Short mmCIF file of C-alpha atoms in Angstrom, two decimals:
data_model
loop_
_atom_site.label_atom_id
_atom_site.label_comp_id
_atom_site.label_asym_id
_atom_site.label_seq_id
_atom_site.Cartn_x
_atom_site.Cartn_y
_atom_site.Cartn_z
CA MET A 1 0.00 0.00 0.00
CA SER A 2 1.12 3.53 -0.74
CA LYS A 3 -0.14 6.84 0.60
CA THR A 4 -1.19 8.55 -2.63
CA VAL A 5 -2.83 11.88 -3.38
CA MET A 6 -6.11 11.26 -5.19
CA MET A 7 -8.52 13.71 -6.79
CA ARG A 8 -12.22 12.81 -7.12
CA ALA A 9 -13.53 16.19 -8.33
CA ILE A 10 -12.21 19.44 -9.72
CA GLY A 11 -12.05 22.41 -7.39
CA ALA A 12 -10.00 24.09 -4.69
CA ALA A 13 -6.99 22.49 -3.02
CA ASP A 14 -9.21 20.57 -0.60
CA VAL A 15 -10.20 18.15 -3.40
CA LEU A 16 -6.72 16.64 -2.95
CA GLN A 17 -7.02 13.76 -0.50
CA ILE A 18 -4.33 11.34 0.70
CA GLU A 19 -5.55 7.75 0.43
CA ASP A 20 -4.05 4.29 0.88
CA VAL A 21 -3.72 2.82 -2.62
CA GLN A 22 -2.56 -0.62 -3.68
CA ILE A 23 0.34 -0.23 -6.12
CA SER A 24 0.79 -3.03 -8.65
CA ALA A 25 4.12 -4.45 -9.74
CA PRO A 26 5.68 -2.41 -12.56
CA LYS A 27 4.60 -3.43 -16.06
CA LYS A 28 6.81 -3.82 -19.11
CA ASN A 29 9.15 -0.82 -19.53
CA GLU A 30 8.07 0.63 -16.18
CA VAL A 31 10.22 1.60 -13.19
CA GLN A 32 8.90 1.53 -9.64
CA ILE A 33 10.20 4.34 -7.43
CA SER A 34 10.07 4.92 -3.70
CA VAL A 35 9.48 8.67 -3.73
CA HIS A 36 11.49 10.96 -1.44
CA ALA A 37 10.44 14.35 -2.83
CA ILE A 38 7.93 15.83 -5.29
CA GLY A 39 8.30 18.98 -7.38
CA LEU A 40 5.10 21.00 -7.89
CA ASN A 41 4.15 22.52 -11.24
CA ARG A 42 1.59 25.03 -12.46
CA ALA A 43 0.08 22.34 -14.70
CA GLU A 44 -1.11 20.46 -11.61
CA ILE A 45 -3.03 23.51 -10.38
CA MET A 46 -4.64 23.85 -13.81
CA TYR A 47 -5.54 20.15 -13.88
CA ARG A 48 -7.02 20.31 -10.39
CA THR A 49 -9.23 23.27 -11.36
CA GLY A 50 -10.32 21.84 -14.72
CA ASN A 51 -8.28 24.27 -16.83
CA TYR A 52 -5.67 21.93 -18.28
CA VAL A 53 -5.29 20.30 -21.69
CA ILE A 54 -6.17 16.90 -20.16
CA GLU A 55 -9.76 16.41 -18.96
CA PRO A 56 -9.78 14.75 -15.50
CA THR A 57 -11.37 11.34 -15.13
CA PHE A 58 -12.08 10.34 -11.54
CA PRO A 59 -10.59 9.11 -9.34
CA SER A 60 -7.43 10.70 -10.70
CA VAL A 61 -3.76 10.83 -9.80
CA LEU A 62 -1.60 13.83 -10.65
CA GLY A 63 1.97 15.05 -10.49
CA TYR A 64 4.73 15.41 -13.08
CA GLU A 65 7.96 15.42 -11.04
CA ALA A 66 9.54 13.37 -8.28
CA ALA A 67 12.84 11.98 -7.11
CA GLY A 68 13.54 8.78 -5.23
CA VAL A 69 15.05 5.31 -5.29
CA VAL A 70 14.29 2.47 -7.72
CA THR A 71 12.64 -0.41 -5.86
CA ALA A 72 11.46 -2.68 -8.71
CA LEU A 73 11.77 -3.01 -12.47
CA GLY A 74 9.31 -4.16 -15.08
CA GLU A 75 10.26 -6.33 -18.02
CA ASP A 76 12.77 -4.65 -20.39
CA ALA A 77 13.41 -1.73 -18.01
CA SER A 78 17.10 -2.47 -18.46
CA ASP A 79 18.41 1.10 -18.22
CA PHE A 80 18.15 1.01 -14.42
CA LYS A 81 18.87 -1.21 -11.44
CA ILE A 82 17.31 -1.47 -8.00
CA GLY A 83 18.83 1.14 -5.71
CA ASP A 84 19.44 3.78 -8.39
CA PHE A 85 18.77 7.39 -7.39
CA VAL A 86 16.44 8.75 -10.06
CA SER A 87 14.19 11.63 -11.04
CA VAL A 88 11.02 11.79 -13.13
CA ILE A 89 10.80 13.97 -16.25
CA PRO A 90 7.29 15.05 -17.35
CA SER A 91 6.54 13.03 -20.49
CA PHE A 92 3.15 11.44 -19.78
CA GLY A 93 -0.41 12.49 -19.09
CA PHE A 94 -2.21 12.51 -15.73
CA ASP A 95 -4.63 10.06 -17.32
CA GLU A 96 -1.67 7.63 -17.44
CA TYR A 97 0.64 8.28 -14.47
CA GLY A 98 1.19 10.57 -11.51
CA THR A 99 3.96 11.28 -8.99
CA TYR A 100 2.04 12.37 -5.86
CA GLY A 101 2.60 9.21 -3.84
CA GLU A 102 5.01 7.26 -1.65
CA LEU A 103 5.40 4.54 -4.31
CA ILE A 104 4.88 5.12 -8.04
CA ASN A 105 5.26 3.27 -11.33
CA ILE A 106 6.65 5.43 -14.15
CA PRO A 107 7.54 4.63 -17.80
CA MET A 108 11.26 4.06 -18.25
CA HIS A 109 11.66 6.86 -20.82
CA ALA A 110 10.49 9.39 -18.21
CA VAL A 111 13.08 8.34 -15.62
CA VAL A 112 16.63 9.67 -15.40
CA LYS A 113 19.50 9.09 -12.99
CA HIS A 114 20.43 12.30 -11.23
CA PRO A 115 23.90 13.47 -10.21
CA GLU A 116 25.13 12.41 -6.77
CA ASN A 117 25.75 16.01 -5.74
CA LEU A 118 21.98 16.70 -5.63
CA THR A 119 19.68 16.08 -2.69
CA PHE A 120 16.35 14.38 -3.43
CA GLU A 121 14.62 17.73 -2.97
CA GLN A 122 16.94 19.40 -5.48
CA ALA A 123 16.55 16.52 -7.93
CA ALA A 124 12.75 16.69 -7.71
CA ALA A 125 12.96 20.40 -8.50
CA SER A 126 15.28 20.18 -11.51
CA TRP A 127 14.03 18.43 -14.58
CA MET A 128 10.80 20.19 -15.55
CA MET A 129 12.36 23.64 -15.26
CA PHE A 130 15.67 22.93 -16.94
CA VAL A 131 14.35 20.72 -19.76
CA THR A 132 11.62 23.27 -20.53
CA ALA A 133 14.15 26.10 -20.80
CA TYR A 134 16.67 23.92 -22.65
CA GLY A 135 14.12 22.94 -25.31
CA ALA A 136 13.49 26.51 -26.43
CA LEU A 137 16.81 28.23 -25.76
CA VAL A 138 19.15 25.46 -26.89
CA HIS A 139 17.41 22.73 -28.88
CA LEU A 140 15.17 24.97 -30.99
CA GLY A 141 16.62 28.45 -30.54
CA ASN A 142 20.36 27.72 -30.63
CA LEU A 143 21.08 30.64 -28.30
CA GLN A 144 24.62 31.89 -28.78
CA LYS A 145 27.27 33.64 -26.71
CA GLU A 146 26.71 37.40 -26.33
CA GLN A 147 23.13 37.24 -27.65
CA TYR A 148 20.33 38.88 -25.65
CA VAL A 149 17.42 36.79 -24.40
CA VAL A 150 14.31 38.23 -22.75
CA ILE A 151 12.86 35.94 -20.06
CA GLY A 152 9.23 36.50 -19.09
CA ALA A 153 7.95 35.66 -15.58
CA ALA A 154 11.61 35.39 -14.65
CA SER A 155 11.00 34.58 -10.98
CA SER A 156 9.21 31.34 -11.85
CA SER A 157 11.16 28.09 -11.66
CA VAL A 158 11.42 27.90 -15.47
CA GLY A 159 12.41 31.56 -15.59
CA VAL A 160 15.22 30.95 -13.11
CA ALA A 161 16.31 27.92 -15.16
CA ALA A 162 16.40 30.05 -18.32
CA ILE A 163 18.58 32.65 -16.58
CA GLN A 164 21.05 29.94 -15.56
CA ILE A 165 21.16 28.34 -19.01
CA ALA A 166 21.65 31.72 -20.68
CA ASN A 167 24.60 32.44 -18.40
CA MET A 168 25.96 28.93 -18.97
CA LEU A 169 26.00 29.67 -22.73
CA GLY A 170 27.52 33.12 -22.32
CA ALA A 171 24.34 34.92 -23.42
CA THR A 172 22.82 37.95 -21.68
CA PRO A 173 19.58 37.25 -19.75
CA VAL A 174 17.10 40.14 -19.47
CA ALA A 175 14.51 39.30 -16.81
CA LEU A 176 10.93 40.56 -16.90
CA THR A 177 8.88 40.86 -13.71
CA ARG A 178 5.67 42.75 -12.94
CA THR A 179 7.07 45.08 -10.28
CA SER A 180 10.48 46.02 -8.93
CA ALA A 181 9.88 44.04 -5.72
CA LYS A 182 11.88 41.04 -6.98
CA LYS A 183 14.53 43.02 -8.90
CA GLN A 184 17.46 42.50 -6.55
CA GLN A 185 16.63 38.81 -6.11
CA LEU A 186 16.66 38.33 -9.88
CA ILE A 187 19.99 40.13 -10.16
CA ASP A 188 21.35 37.87 -7.43
CA LEU A 189 20.07 34.86 -9.40
CA GLY A 190 22.06 35.87 -12.46
CA ALA A 191 19.87 38.22 -14.48
CA LYS A 192 22.06 40.84 -16.15
CA TYR A 193 19.15 43.27 -16.44
CA VAL A 194 15.67 43.40 -14.91
CA ILE A 195 12.66 45.24 -16.36
CA SER A 196 9.50 45.84 -14.30
CA THR A 197 6.72 45.55 -16.87
CA GLU A 198 4.17 47.54 -14.87
CA GLU A 199 6.60 50.33 -13.97
CA GLN A 200 8.88 50.75 -16.98
CA ASP A 201 8.54 51.14 -20.75
CA ILE A 202 9.60 47.75 -22.12
CA VAL A 203 10.52 48.96 -25.62
CA SER A 204 12.71 51.85 -24.51
CA GLU A 205 14.41 49.74 -21.83
CA LEU A 206 15.23 46.92 -24.27
CA ASN A 207 16.54 49.40 -26.82
CA ARG A 208 18.70 50.99 -24.13
CA ILE A 209 20.05 47.65 -22.94
CA THR A 210 20.90 46.45 -26.46
CA SER A 211 22.07 49.86 -27.75
CA SER A 212 19.13 49.63 -30.21
CA GLN A 213 20.61 46.48 -31.78
CA GLY A 214 17.64 44.45 -30.61
CA VAL A 215 16.92 41.30 -28.62
CA ASN A 216 17.81 38.00 -30.30
CA MET A 217 15.38 35.75 -28.44
CA ALA A 218 12.40 35.93 -26.10
CA PHE A 219 11.12 33.12 -23.88
CA ASP A 220 7.74 33.96 -22.39
CA PRO A 221 4.90 32.18 -20.53
CA VAL A 222 2.73 35.28 -20.17
CA GLY A 223 1.53 36.46 -23.59
CA GLY A 224 -0.98 39.28 -24.00
CA PRO A 225 -0.08 42.85 -24.99
CA THR A 226 3.51 42.55 -23.75
CA VAL A 227 4.40 40.30 -26.68
CA GLY A 228 3.93 43.06 -29.24
CA LYS A 229 6.10 45.41 -27.22
CA ILE A 230 8.94 42.91 -27.02
CA MET A 231 8.64 42.26 -30.76
CA GLN A 232 9.20 45.97 -31.40
CA ALA A 233 12.60 45.68 -29.71
CA MET A 234 13.76 42.46 -31.34
CA ALA A 235 16.76 42.11 -33.64
CA PRO A 236 16.49 40.90 -37.24
CA GLN A 237 15.79 37.13 -37.40
CA GLY A 238 14.77 37.26 -33.74
CA MET A 239 12.84 34.29 -32.30
CA PHE A 240 9.99 34.60 -29.80
CA PHE A 241 9.00 31.43 -27.90
CA GLN A 242 5.54 31.53 -26.31
CA TYR A 243 5.30 28.65 -23.84
CA GLY A 244 2.31 29.69 -21.73
CA ALA A 245 -0.72 31.97 -21.54
CA LEU A 246 -0.83 33.49 -18.07
CA ASP A 247 -2.40 36.48 -19.81
CA THR A 248 -5.14 35.01 -22.01
CA ARG A 249 -5.74 38.17 -24.02
CA ASP A 250 -4.96 37.98 -27.74
CA ILE A 251 -1.45 38.72 -28.89
CA GLN A 252 -1.20 41.82 -31.09
CA MET A 253 1.89 43.02 -32.91
CA SER A 254 2.98 45.23 -35.78
CA VAL A 255 3.03 43.36 -39.07
CA MET A 256 5.89 45.63 -40.15
CA ASP A 257 8.02 44.39 -37.25
CA VAL A 258 7.42 40.82 -38.33
CA LEU A 259 8.01 41.44 -42.03
CA GLY A 260 10.77 44.01 -41.83
CA LYS A 261 12.89 42.05 -39.35
CA HIS A 262 11.91 38.51 -40.43
CA LEU A 263 10.80 37.61 -36.92
CA THR A 264 9.55 34.23 -35.76
CA LEU A 265 6.78 33.83 -33.17
CA ARG A 266 6.55 30.19 -32.15
CA GLY A 267 4.38 28.31 -29.72
CA TYR A 268 6.41 25.88 -27.65
CA GLU A 269 5.62 23.07 -25.20
CA LEU A 270 7.86 20.89 -23.06
CA PHE A 271 6.26 17.79 -24.59
CA GLU A 272 7.90 18.62 -27.93
CA ILE A 273 11.13 17.57 -26.24
CA THR A 274 9.99 14.85 -23.85
CA THR A 275 8.01 12.89 -26.46
CA ASP A 276 10.87 12.93 -28.99
CA PRO A 277 13.36 10.19 -27.96
CA LYS A 278 16.37 11.84 -29.61
CA ALA A 279 15.59 15.31 -28.29
CA LEU A 280 14.90 13.92 -24.80
CA ALA A 281 18.22 12.06 -24.75
CA GLN A 282 20.05 15.27 -25.69
CA ALA A 283 18.13 17.21 -23.03
CA LYS A 284 18.98 14.64 -20.36
CA GLN A 285 22.68 14.87 -21.24
CA PHE A 286 22.74 18.68 -21.27
CA VAL A 287 20.89 19.08 -17.97
CA TYR A 288 22.77 16.24 -16.25
CA GLN A 289 26.13 17.78 -17.15
CA GLY A 290 24.97 21.22 -16.00
CA LEU A 291 23.71 19.86 -12.68
CA ALA A 292 26.81 17.74 -12.11
CA SER A 293 29.14 20.68 -12.79
CA GLY A 294 27.14 23.06 -10.60
CA GLU A 295 26.49 25.48 -13.47
CA LEU A 296 22.81 24.58 -13.12
CA LEU A 297 21.25 24.45 -9.67
CA PRO A 298 17.52 24.49 -8.89
CA LEU A 299 16.26 27.26 -6.68
CA ILE A 300 13.85 25.92 -4.05
CA ASP A 301 11.47 28.48 -2.60
CA GLN A 302 9.76 26.38 0.08
CA VAL A 303 9.46 22.75 1.16
CA PHE A 304 6.18 21.31 2.48
CA LYS A 305 5.41 18.00 4.20
CA PHE A 306 3.47 15.40 2.22
CA ASP A 307 0.52 15.71 4.60
CA ASP A 308 0.40 19.42 3.71
CA ILE A 309 -0.11 18.92 -0.03
CA GLN A 310 -3.22 21.14 0.07
CA LYS A 311 -1.23 23.96 1.67
CA ALA A 312 1.49 23.56 -0.96
CA HIS A 313 -1.07 23.99 -3.76
CA GLU A 314 -2.59 27.01 -2.03
CA TYR A 315 0.86 28.57 -1.68
CA MET A 316 1.58 28.12 -5.39
CA GLU A 317 -1.72 29.80 -6.25
CA LYS A 318 -0.57 32.95 -4.42
CA ASN A 319 2.21 33.40 -7.04
CA ALA A 320 4.57 34.64 -4.35
CA GLN A 321 7.38 32.12 -4.81
CA ILE A 322 10.73 32.59 -6.48
CA GLY A 323 11.83 29.21 -7.76
CA LYS A 324 10.39 25.78 -7.05
CA ILE A 325 7.92 24.49 -4.48
CA VAL A 326 8.83 21.01 -3.23
CA VAL A 327 6.97 18.45 -1.12
CA ASN A 328 9.04 16.17 1.09
CA VAL A 329 7.62 12.63 1.18
CA GLN A 330 10.20 10.84 3.35
#
């Protein structure tokens, strides 16, 4: 039996209930993990409230990230052995698997060994954020040394990951945040410049920062009117990656900016990387090396106990964190 978070209706955080669930032996190509820590993600809030791309079917599990120890292996799960320290990479649907439990079965392709220098809490906080940022900045965008990259919602876990990857590549990260309240923290986290979108003129600030040469890349989960402003300050052949819609208003931009500078606006999702075996293998290698070297390190905002999973969800909904929210299971 495993204590597992189950959801039997959509709604507020109190729909999450911890139940004793019988966990079967792992099936073919599955790895069974004794979970030590869970990393929380915005997608789980959206799923819980009925606003995610997957429609809940009840009773439902949820959770995309975890770290723990391999306790059993299904047939052909030959990449691992019992006792391995591993993490889970989001590459499945909540209608298939979930990580909110003491004992979980996960498909082998979604499991990765993590470097020995990481704690379980750090490992549980790493893979969603770094693989998401890697997919746009490196795999698709080919961000180069000395290029400028604008990072929207920079205090989020993925935003922090993007700042670290940009610095790792020798690029210049420009962080966007709503107010100046988090400015110094973002500078301390590695942002070269910080723009407060509600207090400063984005276009003039980006032109000042780049000496009017323009921004080479943007990586944004917000959307809305800000997109058009960033596009005004982009360099020729600039690439804009939209990976979320925190602002659900339509994106509007000048057609002359797009035509005259040959700009690319591209929707992007983590699953483009995690469902492509070759791309996922490259992402695992890049992130593993960064974590092992210390160039990449997850920022953990707060750690909750497993019994406080409802409080952890409520805290995430306040949007006050900088970095990752983690739940300690053992």
